[in-house]
Coordinates of C-alpha atoms and ligand atoms in Angstrom, one line a residue:
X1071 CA 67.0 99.4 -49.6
X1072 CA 63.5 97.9 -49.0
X1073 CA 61.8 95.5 -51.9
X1074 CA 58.2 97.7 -52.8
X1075 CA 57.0 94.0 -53.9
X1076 CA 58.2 92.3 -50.6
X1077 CA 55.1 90.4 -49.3
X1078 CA 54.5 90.9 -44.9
X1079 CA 53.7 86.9 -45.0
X1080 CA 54.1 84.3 -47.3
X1081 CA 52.3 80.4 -46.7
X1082 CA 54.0 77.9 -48.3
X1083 CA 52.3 75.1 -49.6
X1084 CA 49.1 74.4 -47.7
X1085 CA 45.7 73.3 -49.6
X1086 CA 43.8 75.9 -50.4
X1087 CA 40.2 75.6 -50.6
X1088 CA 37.7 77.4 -52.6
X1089 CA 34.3 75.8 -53.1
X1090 CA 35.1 74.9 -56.4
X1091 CA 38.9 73.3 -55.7
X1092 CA 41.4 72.2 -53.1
X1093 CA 44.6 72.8 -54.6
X1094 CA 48.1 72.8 -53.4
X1095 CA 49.3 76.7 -53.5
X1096 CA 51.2 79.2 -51.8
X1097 CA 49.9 82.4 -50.8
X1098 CA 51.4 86.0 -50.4
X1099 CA 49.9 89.1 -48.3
X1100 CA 50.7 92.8 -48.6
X1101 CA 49.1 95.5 -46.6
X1102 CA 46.5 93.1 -45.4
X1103 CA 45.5 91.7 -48.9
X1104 CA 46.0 88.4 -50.6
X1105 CA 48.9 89.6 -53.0
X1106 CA 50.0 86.4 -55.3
X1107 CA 48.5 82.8 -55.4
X1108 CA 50.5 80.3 -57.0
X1109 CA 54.0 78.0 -56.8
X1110 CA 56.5 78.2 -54.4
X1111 CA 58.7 79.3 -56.7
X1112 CA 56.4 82.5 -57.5
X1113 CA 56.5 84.2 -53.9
X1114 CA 58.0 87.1 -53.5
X1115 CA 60.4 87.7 -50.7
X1116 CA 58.7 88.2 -47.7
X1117 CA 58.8 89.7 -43.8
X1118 CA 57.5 86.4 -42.5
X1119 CA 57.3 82.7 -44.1
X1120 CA 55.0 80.3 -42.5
X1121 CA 55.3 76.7 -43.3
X1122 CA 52.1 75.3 -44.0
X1123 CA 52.7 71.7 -46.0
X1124 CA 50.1 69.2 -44.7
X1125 CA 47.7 71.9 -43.6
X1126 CA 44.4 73.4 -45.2
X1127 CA 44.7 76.6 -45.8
X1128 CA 41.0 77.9 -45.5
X1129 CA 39.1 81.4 -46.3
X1130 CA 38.3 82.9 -42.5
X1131 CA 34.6 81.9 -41.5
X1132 CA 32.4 84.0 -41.1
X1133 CA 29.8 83.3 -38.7
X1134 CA 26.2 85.3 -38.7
X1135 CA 25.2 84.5 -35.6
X1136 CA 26.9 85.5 -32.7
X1137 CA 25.7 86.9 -29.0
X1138 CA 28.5 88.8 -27.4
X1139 CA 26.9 90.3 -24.0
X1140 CA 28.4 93.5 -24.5
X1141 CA 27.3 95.9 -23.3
X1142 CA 25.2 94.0 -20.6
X1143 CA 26.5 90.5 -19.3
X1144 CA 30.4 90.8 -18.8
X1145 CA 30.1 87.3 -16.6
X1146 CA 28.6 85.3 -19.8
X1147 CA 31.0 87.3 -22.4
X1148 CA 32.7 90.4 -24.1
X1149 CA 33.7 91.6 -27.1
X1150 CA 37.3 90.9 -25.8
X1151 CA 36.0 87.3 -25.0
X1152 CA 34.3 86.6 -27.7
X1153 CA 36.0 87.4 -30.1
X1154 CA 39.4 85.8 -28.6
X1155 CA 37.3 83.1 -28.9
X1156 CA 36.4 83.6 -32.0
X1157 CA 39.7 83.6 -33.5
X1158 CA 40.7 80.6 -32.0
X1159 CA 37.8 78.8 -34.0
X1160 CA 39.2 79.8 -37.2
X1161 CA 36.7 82.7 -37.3
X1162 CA 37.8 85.6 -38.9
X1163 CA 34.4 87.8 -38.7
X1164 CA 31.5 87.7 -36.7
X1165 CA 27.8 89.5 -37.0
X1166 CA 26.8 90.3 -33.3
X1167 CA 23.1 90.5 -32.1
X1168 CA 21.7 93.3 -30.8
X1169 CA 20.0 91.7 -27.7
X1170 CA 22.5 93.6 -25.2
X1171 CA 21.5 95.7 -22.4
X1172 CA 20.9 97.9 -23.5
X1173 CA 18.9 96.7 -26.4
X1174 CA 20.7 97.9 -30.0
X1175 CA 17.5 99.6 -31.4
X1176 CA 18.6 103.1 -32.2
X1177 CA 21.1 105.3 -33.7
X1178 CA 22.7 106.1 -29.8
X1179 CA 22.5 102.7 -28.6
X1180 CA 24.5 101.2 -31.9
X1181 CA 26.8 104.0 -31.6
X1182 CA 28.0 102.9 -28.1
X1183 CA 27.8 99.3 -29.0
X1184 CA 30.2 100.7 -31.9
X1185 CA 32.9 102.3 -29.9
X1186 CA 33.1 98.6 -27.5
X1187 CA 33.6 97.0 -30.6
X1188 CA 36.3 98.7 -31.6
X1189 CA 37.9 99.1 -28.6
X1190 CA 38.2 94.9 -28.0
X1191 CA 37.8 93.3 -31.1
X1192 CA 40.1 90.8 -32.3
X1193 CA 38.5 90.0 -35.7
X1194 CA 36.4 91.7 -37.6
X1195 CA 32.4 92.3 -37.2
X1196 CA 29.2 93.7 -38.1
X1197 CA 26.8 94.8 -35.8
X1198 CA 22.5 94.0 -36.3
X1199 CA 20.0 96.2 -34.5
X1200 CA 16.9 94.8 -33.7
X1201 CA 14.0 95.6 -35.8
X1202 CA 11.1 95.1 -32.9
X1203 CA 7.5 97.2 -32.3
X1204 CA 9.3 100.5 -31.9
X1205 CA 12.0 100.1 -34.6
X1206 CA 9.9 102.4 -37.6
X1207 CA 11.5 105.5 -36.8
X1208 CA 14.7 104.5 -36.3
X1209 CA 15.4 102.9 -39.3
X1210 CA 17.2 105.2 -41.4
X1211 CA 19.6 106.3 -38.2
X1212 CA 20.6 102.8 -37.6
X1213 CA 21.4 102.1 -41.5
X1214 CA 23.0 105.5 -41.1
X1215 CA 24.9 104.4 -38.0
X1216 CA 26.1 101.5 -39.6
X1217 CA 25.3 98.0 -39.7
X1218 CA 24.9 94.8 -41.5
X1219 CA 21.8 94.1 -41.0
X1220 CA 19.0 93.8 -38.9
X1221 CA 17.2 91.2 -36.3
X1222 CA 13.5 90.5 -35.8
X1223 CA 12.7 88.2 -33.4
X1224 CA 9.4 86.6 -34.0
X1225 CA 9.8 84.9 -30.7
X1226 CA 10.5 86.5 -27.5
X1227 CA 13.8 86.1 -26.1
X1228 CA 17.1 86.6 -24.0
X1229 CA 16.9 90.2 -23.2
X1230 CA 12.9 90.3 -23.2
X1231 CA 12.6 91.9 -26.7
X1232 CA 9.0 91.5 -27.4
X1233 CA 8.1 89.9 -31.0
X1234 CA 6.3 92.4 -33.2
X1235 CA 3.1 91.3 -34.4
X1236 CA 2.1 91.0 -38.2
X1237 CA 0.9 94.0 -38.7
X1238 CA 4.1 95.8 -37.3
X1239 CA 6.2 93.5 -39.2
X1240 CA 4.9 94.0 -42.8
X1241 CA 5.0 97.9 -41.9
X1242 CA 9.4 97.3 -40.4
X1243 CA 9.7 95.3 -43.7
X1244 CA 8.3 97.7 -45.9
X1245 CA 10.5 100.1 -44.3
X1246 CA 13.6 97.9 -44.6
X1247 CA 13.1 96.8 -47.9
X1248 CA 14.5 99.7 -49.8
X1249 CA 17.7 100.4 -47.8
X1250 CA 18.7 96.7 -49.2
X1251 CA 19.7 95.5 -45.7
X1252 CA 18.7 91.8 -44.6
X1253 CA 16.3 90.8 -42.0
X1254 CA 17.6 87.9 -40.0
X1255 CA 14.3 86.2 -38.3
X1256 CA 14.4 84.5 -35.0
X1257 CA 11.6 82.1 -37.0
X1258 CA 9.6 80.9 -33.8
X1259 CA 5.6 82.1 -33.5
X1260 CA 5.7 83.7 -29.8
X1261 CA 1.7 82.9 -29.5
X1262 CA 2.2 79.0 -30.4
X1263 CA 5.1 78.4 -28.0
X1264 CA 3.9 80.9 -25.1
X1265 CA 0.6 78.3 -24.7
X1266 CA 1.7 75.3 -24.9
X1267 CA 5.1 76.4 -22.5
X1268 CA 2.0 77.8 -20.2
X1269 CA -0.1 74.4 -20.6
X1270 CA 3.2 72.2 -19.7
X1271 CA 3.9 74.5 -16.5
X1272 CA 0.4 73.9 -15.3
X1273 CA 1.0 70.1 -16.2
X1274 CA 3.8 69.9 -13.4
X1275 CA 6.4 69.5 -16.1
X1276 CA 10.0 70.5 -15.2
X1277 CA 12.2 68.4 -17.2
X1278 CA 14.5 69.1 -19.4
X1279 CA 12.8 67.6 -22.4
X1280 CA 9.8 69.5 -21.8
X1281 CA 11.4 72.7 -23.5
X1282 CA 11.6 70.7 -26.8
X1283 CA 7.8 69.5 -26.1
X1284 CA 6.8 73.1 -26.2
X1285 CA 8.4 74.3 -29.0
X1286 CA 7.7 71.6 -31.6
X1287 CA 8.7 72.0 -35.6
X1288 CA 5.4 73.8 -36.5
X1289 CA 6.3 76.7 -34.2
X1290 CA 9.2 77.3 -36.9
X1291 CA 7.5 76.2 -39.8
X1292 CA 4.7 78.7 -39.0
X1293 CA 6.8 81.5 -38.7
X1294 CA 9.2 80.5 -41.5
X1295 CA 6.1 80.6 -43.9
X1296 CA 4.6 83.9 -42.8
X1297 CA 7.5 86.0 -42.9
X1298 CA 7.9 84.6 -46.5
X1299 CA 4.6 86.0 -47.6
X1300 CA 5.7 89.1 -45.6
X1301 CA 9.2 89.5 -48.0
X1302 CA 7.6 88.6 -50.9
X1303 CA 5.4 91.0 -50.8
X1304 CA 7.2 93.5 -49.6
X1305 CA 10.7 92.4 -51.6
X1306 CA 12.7 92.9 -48.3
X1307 CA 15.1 90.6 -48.4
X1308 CA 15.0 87.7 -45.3
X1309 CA 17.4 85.0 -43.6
X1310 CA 16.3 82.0 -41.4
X1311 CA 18.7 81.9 -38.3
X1312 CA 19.3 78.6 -36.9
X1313 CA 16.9 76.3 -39.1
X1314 CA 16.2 73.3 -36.7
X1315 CA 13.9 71.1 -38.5
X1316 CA 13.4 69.0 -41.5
X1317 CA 10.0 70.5 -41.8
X1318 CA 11.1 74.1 -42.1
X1319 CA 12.9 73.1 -45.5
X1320 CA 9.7 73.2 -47.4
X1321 CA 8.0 76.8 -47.1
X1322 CA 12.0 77.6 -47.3
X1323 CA 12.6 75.9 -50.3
X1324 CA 9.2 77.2 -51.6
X1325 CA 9.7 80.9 -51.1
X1326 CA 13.2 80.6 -52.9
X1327 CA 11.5 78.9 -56.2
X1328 CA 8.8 81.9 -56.0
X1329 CA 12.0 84.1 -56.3
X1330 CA 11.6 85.4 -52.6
X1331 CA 15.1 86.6 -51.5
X1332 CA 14.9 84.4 -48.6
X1333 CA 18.0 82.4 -47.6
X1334 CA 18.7 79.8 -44.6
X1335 CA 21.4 78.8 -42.1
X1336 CA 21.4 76.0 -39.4
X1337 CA 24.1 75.1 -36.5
X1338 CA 26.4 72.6 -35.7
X1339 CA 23.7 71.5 -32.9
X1340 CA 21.1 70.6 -35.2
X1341 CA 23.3 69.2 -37.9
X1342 CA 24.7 66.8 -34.7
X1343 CA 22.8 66.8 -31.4
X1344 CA 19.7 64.7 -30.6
X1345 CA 16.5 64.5 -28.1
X1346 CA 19.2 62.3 -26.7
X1347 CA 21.3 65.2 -25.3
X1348 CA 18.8 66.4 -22.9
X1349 CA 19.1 62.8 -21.0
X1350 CA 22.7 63.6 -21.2
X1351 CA 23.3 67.2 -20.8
X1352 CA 20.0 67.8 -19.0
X1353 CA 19.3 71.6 -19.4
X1354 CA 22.9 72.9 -20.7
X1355 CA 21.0 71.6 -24.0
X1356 CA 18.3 73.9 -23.9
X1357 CA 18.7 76.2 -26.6
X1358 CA 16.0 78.4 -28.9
X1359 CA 14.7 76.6 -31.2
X1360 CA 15.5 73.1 -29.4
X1361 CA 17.6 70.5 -30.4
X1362 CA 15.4 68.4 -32.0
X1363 CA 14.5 64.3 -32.6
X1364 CA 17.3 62.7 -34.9
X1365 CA 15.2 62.3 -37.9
X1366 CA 15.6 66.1 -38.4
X1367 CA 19.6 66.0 -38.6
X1368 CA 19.8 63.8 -42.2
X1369 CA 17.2 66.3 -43.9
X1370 CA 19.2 69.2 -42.7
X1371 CA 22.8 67.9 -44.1
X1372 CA 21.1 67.6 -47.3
X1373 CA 19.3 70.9 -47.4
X1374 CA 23.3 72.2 -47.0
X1375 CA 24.7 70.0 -49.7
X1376 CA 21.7 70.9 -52.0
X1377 CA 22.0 74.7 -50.9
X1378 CA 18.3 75.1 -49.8
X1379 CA 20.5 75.8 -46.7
X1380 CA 23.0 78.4 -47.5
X1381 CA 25.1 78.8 -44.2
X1382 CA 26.0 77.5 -41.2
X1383 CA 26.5 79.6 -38.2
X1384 CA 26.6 79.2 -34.4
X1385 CA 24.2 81.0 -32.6
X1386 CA 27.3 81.3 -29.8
X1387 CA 24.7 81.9 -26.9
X1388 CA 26.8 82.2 -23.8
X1389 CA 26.0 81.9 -20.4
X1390 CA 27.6 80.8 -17.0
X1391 CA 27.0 77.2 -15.5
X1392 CA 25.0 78.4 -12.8
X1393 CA 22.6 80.0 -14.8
X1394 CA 22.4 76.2 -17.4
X1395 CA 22.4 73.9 -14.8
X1396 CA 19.3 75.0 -12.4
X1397 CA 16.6 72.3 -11.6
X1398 CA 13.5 73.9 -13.4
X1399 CA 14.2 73.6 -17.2
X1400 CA 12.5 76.8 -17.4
X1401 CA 14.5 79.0 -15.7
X1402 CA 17.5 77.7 -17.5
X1403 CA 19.1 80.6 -19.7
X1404 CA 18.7 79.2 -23.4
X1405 CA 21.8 78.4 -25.8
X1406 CA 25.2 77.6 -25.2
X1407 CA 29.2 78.6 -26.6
X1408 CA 29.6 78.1 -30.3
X1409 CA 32.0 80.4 -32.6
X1410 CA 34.9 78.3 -31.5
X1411 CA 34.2 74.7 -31.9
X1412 CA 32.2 75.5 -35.1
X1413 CA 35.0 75.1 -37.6
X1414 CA 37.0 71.9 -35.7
X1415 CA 33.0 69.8 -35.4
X1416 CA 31.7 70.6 -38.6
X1417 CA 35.6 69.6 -40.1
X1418 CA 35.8 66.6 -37.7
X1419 CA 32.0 65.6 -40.2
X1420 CA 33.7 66.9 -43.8
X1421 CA 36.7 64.2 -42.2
X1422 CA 33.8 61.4 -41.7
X1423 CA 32.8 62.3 -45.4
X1424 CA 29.6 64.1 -44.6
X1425 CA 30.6 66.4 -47.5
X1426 CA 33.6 67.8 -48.8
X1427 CA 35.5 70.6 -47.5
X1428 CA 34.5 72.6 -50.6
X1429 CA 31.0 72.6 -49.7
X1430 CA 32.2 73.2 -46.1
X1431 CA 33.6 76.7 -46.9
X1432 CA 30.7 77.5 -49.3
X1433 CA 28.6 77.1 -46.1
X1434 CA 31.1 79.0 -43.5
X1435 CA 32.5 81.5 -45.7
X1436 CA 31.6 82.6 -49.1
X1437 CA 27.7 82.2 -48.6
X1438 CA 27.9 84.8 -45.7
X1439 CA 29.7 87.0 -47.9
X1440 CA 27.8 86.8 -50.6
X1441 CA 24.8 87.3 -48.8
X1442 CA 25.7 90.1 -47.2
X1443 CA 27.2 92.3 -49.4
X1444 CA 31.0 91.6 -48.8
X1445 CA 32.6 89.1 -51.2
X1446 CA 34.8 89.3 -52.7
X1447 CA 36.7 91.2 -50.3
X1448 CA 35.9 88.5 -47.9
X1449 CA 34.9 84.5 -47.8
X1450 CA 37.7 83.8 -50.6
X1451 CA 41.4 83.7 -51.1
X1452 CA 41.5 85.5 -54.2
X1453 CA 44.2 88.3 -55.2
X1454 CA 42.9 91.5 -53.8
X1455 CA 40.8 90.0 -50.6
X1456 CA 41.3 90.4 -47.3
X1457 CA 43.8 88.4 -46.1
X1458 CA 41.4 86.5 -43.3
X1459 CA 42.4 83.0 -43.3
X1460 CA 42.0 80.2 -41.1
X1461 CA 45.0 77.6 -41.4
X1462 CA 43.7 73.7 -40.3
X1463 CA 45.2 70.9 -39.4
X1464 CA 42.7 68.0 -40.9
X1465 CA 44.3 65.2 -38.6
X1466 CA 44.8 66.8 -35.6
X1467 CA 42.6 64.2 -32.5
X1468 CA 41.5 66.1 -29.4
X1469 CA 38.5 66.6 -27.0
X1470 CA 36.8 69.5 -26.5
X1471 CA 37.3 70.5 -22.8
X1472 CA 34.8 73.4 -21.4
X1473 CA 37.1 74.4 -19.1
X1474 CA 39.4 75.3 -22.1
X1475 CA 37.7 78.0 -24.5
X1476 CA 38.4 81.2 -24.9
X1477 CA 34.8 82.1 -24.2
X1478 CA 33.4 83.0 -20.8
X1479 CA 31.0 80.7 -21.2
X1480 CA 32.6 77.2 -19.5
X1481 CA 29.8 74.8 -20.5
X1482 CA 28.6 73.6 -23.4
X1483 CA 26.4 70.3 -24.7
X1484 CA 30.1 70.0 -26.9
X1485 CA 32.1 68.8 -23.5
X1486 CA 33.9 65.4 -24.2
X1487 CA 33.8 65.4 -28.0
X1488 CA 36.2 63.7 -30.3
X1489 CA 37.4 66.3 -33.1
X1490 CA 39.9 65.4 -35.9
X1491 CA 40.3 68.7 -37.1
X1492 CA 41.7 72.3 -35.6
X1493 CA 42.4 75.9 -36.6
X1494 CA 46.3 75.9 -35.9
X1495 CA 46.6 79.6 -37.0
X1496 CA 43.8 82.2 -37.1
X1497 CA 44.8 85.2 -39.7
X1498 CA 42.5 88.7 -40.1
X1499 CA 43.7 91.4 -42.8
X1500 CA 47.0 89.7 -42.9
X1501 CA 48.0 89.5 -38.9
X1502 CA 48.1 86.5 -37.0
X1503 CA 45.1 86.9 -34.1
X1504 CA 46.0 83.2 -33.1
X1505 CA 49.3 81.7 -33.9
X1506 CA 49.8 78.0 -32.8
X1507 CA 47.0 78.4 -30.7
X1508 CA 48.3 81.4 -28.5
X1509 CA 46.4 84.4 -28.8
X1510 CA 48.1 87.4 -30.3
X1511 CA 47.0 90.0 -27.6
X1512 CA 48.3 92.8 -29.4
X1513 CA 45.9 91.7 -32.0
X1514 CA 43.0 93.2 -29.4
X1515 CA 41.2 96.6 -31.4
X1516 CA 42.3 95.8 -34.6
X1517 CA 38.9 94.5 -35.7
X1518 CA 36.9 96.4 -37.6
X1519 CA 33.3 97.0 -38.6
X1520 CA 32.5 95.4 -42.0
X1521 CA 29.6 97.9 -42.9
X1522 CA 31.6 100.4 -44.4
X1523 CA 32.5 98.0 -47.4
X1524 CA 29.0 95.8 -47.2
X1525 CA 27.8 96.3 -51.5
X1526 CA 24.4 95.1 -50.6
X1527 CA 22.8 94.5 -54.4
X1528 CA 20.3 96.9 -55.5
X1529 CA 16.8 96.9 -54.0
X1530 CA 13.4 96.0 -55.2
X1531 CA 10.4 96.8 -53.2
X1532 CA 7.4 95.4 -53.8
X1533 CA 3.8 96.9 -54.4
X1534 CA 5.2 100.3 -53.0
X1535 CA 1.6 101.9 -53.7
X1536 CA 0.2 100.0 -50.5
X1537 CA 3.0 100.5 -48.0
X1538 CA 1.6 102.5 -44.5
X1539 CA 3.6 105.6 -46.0
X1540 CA 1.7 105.5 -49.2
X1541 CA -1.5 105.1 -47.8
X1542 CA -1.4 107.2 -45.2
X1543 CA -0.1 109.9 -47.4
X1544 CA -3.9 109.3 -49.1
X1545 CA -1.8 108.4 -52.6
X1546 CA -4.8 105.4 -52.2
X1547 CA -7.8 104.2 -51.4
Ligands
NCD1111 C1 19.9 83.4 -27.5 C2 20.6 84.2 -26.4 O1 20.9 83.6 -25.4 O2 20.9 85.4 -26.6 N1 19.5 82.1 -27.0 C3 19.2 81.0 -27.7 O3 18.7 80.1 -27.1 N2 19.4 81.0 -29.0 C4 18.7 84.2 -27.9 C5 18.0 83.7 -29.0 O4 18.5 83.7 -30.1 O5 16.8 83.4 -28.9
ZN1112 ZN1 20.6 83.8 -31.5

């Protein structure tokens, strides 16, 4: 006869972690969910028992900020690839940007982008269109379409999305602003960077350094502070990708004590690489914005511990070693592999006592949710969540090796670092996708989208009587 309260899986005795409490529990999951919390003693009989004493048992990370190539660049990554990748980072759902080929800026497009998804994935995802020039019309069919958000790059970038201007911007946010959804801003000002990379061409400069010299802090800290102004006006809600500076923390910190729903992540390669790394790594370092001068990195760590900094995601930028390692900085393709060595360098810090693990899964896992409309069905391991659970061994020595990853991308500013930490066992909706670091490959298309249960809270739009559509349906002036 079978048991209707036998558990599929049951962890014994791991740490689990919350960002409130590390505490010694086991856990049982049922049809995908977190069923019981609590002793030993209290499991229920189960399918499957995992041993897990002298492990942290951790709520999956979700990371924000991912570029998966596909459709587009099958030689830098797939969803197959990235994902794989993902799960062996501990990752348990990725957002993907929309700078694909093609472009994910209308309802056809996302649809397509959709159906590859599906078809790969190993963990779950969300999918962000890009909310450029063109994007006013197709609003409502990509919200429609499904996704979790959407992307405005303020700065040109991979792909060759041109940056809106002002004016195009206030009228997208006024747009976006009552569907509830979150703009996540590529915060660099295209006119301030565009010069000055023009100025250092003309100047002979080739170097790798010379990326970082044209893209200083106030190219950020410009476009942090305007698209601020833009939100609060507007009340669309905003979210700084991949803060790099120390000086971006003011206008950020600003905007959230005017009440602006503005919120903030930054990377593993700010938080820990230096101007140093482009004598090192010469041009696999160059990444938008650029690593920065080691004064920014202390300033950042304590933006995350104070929470002017809510996240930290990857900005997983893949690309091959041919196209990092050319002569001329600037034709080297910007960024570099991230989702999977996220979770073991930021854990191998939280070891170092940079901050506890609490705060680490506030950052990696129940921020993200929160801010995007999906806790508490995910970021926590709470009876009735998704069962998506990274399990970590907190002593574990190794060296990342390029060669290695999951990803497609083989290079990385990361090659030859020390970790003390690693995801042993990667678990989405209660199925392993990585068990003892071998992929599950029959985990591949059971990810799903996370739109359908994103509970984004309700909307406020701001001085609605002077949008475009109000005005230019003559209701004033
Ligand atoms: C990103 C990429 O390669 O898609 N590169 C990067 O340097 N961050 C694009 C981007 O976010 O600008
Ligand atoms: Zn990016």
């Amino acid at each position: 006869m079978t048991n209707p309260d036998k558990a599929d899986l049951v962890i014994l005795g791991g740490v689990l972690v919350s960002p409130d409490a590390e505490v010694r529990a086991s856990i049982a999951i049922k049809d995908g969910k977190i069923h019981t919390i609590g002793a030993r003693e209290a499991m229920p009989a189960a399918t499957e028992t995992l041993d897990a004493t002298g492990m942290h048992v951790l709520p999956g990370a979700i990371d924000v900020h991912v570029h998966f190539r596909d459709p587009g660049y099958p030689h830098k990554e797939d969803f197959g690839s990235g994902t794989a990748a993902a799960a062996f980072g501990g990752v348990t759902t990725v957002f993907d940007m929309p700078n694909t080929l093609p472009t994910i800026a209308d309802a056809e497009s996302l649809s397509a982008k959709h159906k590859i998804a599906s078809e790969k994935a190993y963990v779950d995802y969300g999918l962000y269109a890009v909310l450029g020039e063109e994007s006013l019309e197709h609003i409502p069919s990509l919200v429609e379409g499904g996704i979790i958000g959407f992307k405005c790059y303020m700065g040109n970038t991979f792909g060759r999305i041109p940056s809106p201007s002002t004016g195009a911007m206030l009228e997208l946010f006024e747009l976006v602003a009552p569907t509830g959804k979150r703009i996540s801003l590529h915060a660099e000002t295209n006119s301030i960077m565009e010069r000055r990379e023009q100025r250092l061409r003309a100047a002979g400069r080739t170097e790798p350094i010379a990326h970082l010299a044209s893209r200083p802090a106030v190219v950020a800290v410009e476009a942090v502070a305007r698209a601020a102004i833009l939100a609060e006006w507007t009340g669309a809600r905003i979210h700084v990708l991949h803060i790099s500076s120390a000086a971006e923390l003011r206008p950020l910190a600003e905007a959230k004590a005017r009440g602006v729903d503005i919120t903030g992540e930054t990377c593993p390669h700010y938080l820990l690489l230096s101007e140093k790394d482009y004598e090192k790594s010469g041009g696999v370092v160059r990444v938008n914005p650029p690593v920065r001068e080691t004064p920014n990195q202390q300033p950042l760590w304590n933006a995350l511990v104070d929470g002017t900094v809510d996240i930290v995601a990857t900005d997983h930028a893949p690309h091959t070693p041919e196209e990092k390692t050319r002569n001329d900085i600037w034709t080297v393709d910007c960024g570099f592999p991230g989702v999977e060595t996220q979770m073991p360098l930021m854990l191998t810090e939280i070891n170092r006592g940079r901050a506890t693990i609490r705060d680490y899964v506030r950052w990696s896992a129940a921020n993200p949710a929160k801010l995007w409309g999906l806790y508490p069905r995910k970021g926590t391991l709470t009876v009735g969540s998704d069962a998506d659970i990274a399990i970590v061994d907190m002593n574990r020595r190794w060296t990342i090796d390029d060669a290695k990853i999951q990803s497609h991308s083989k290079i990385s500013p990361w090659q030859g670092w020390q970790c003390t930490a690693l995801p042993i066992h990667t678990i989405v909706r209660g199925n392993f996708v990585m068990k003892n670091r071998v992929l599950n490959e029959q985990a591949r298309s059971t990810g799903r989208s996370v739109h359908a249960i994103q509970r984004m809270p309700t909307p406020s739009p701001k001085n609605t009587d002077a949008t475009m559509a109000a005005i230019t349906a003559g209701k004033k002036g």
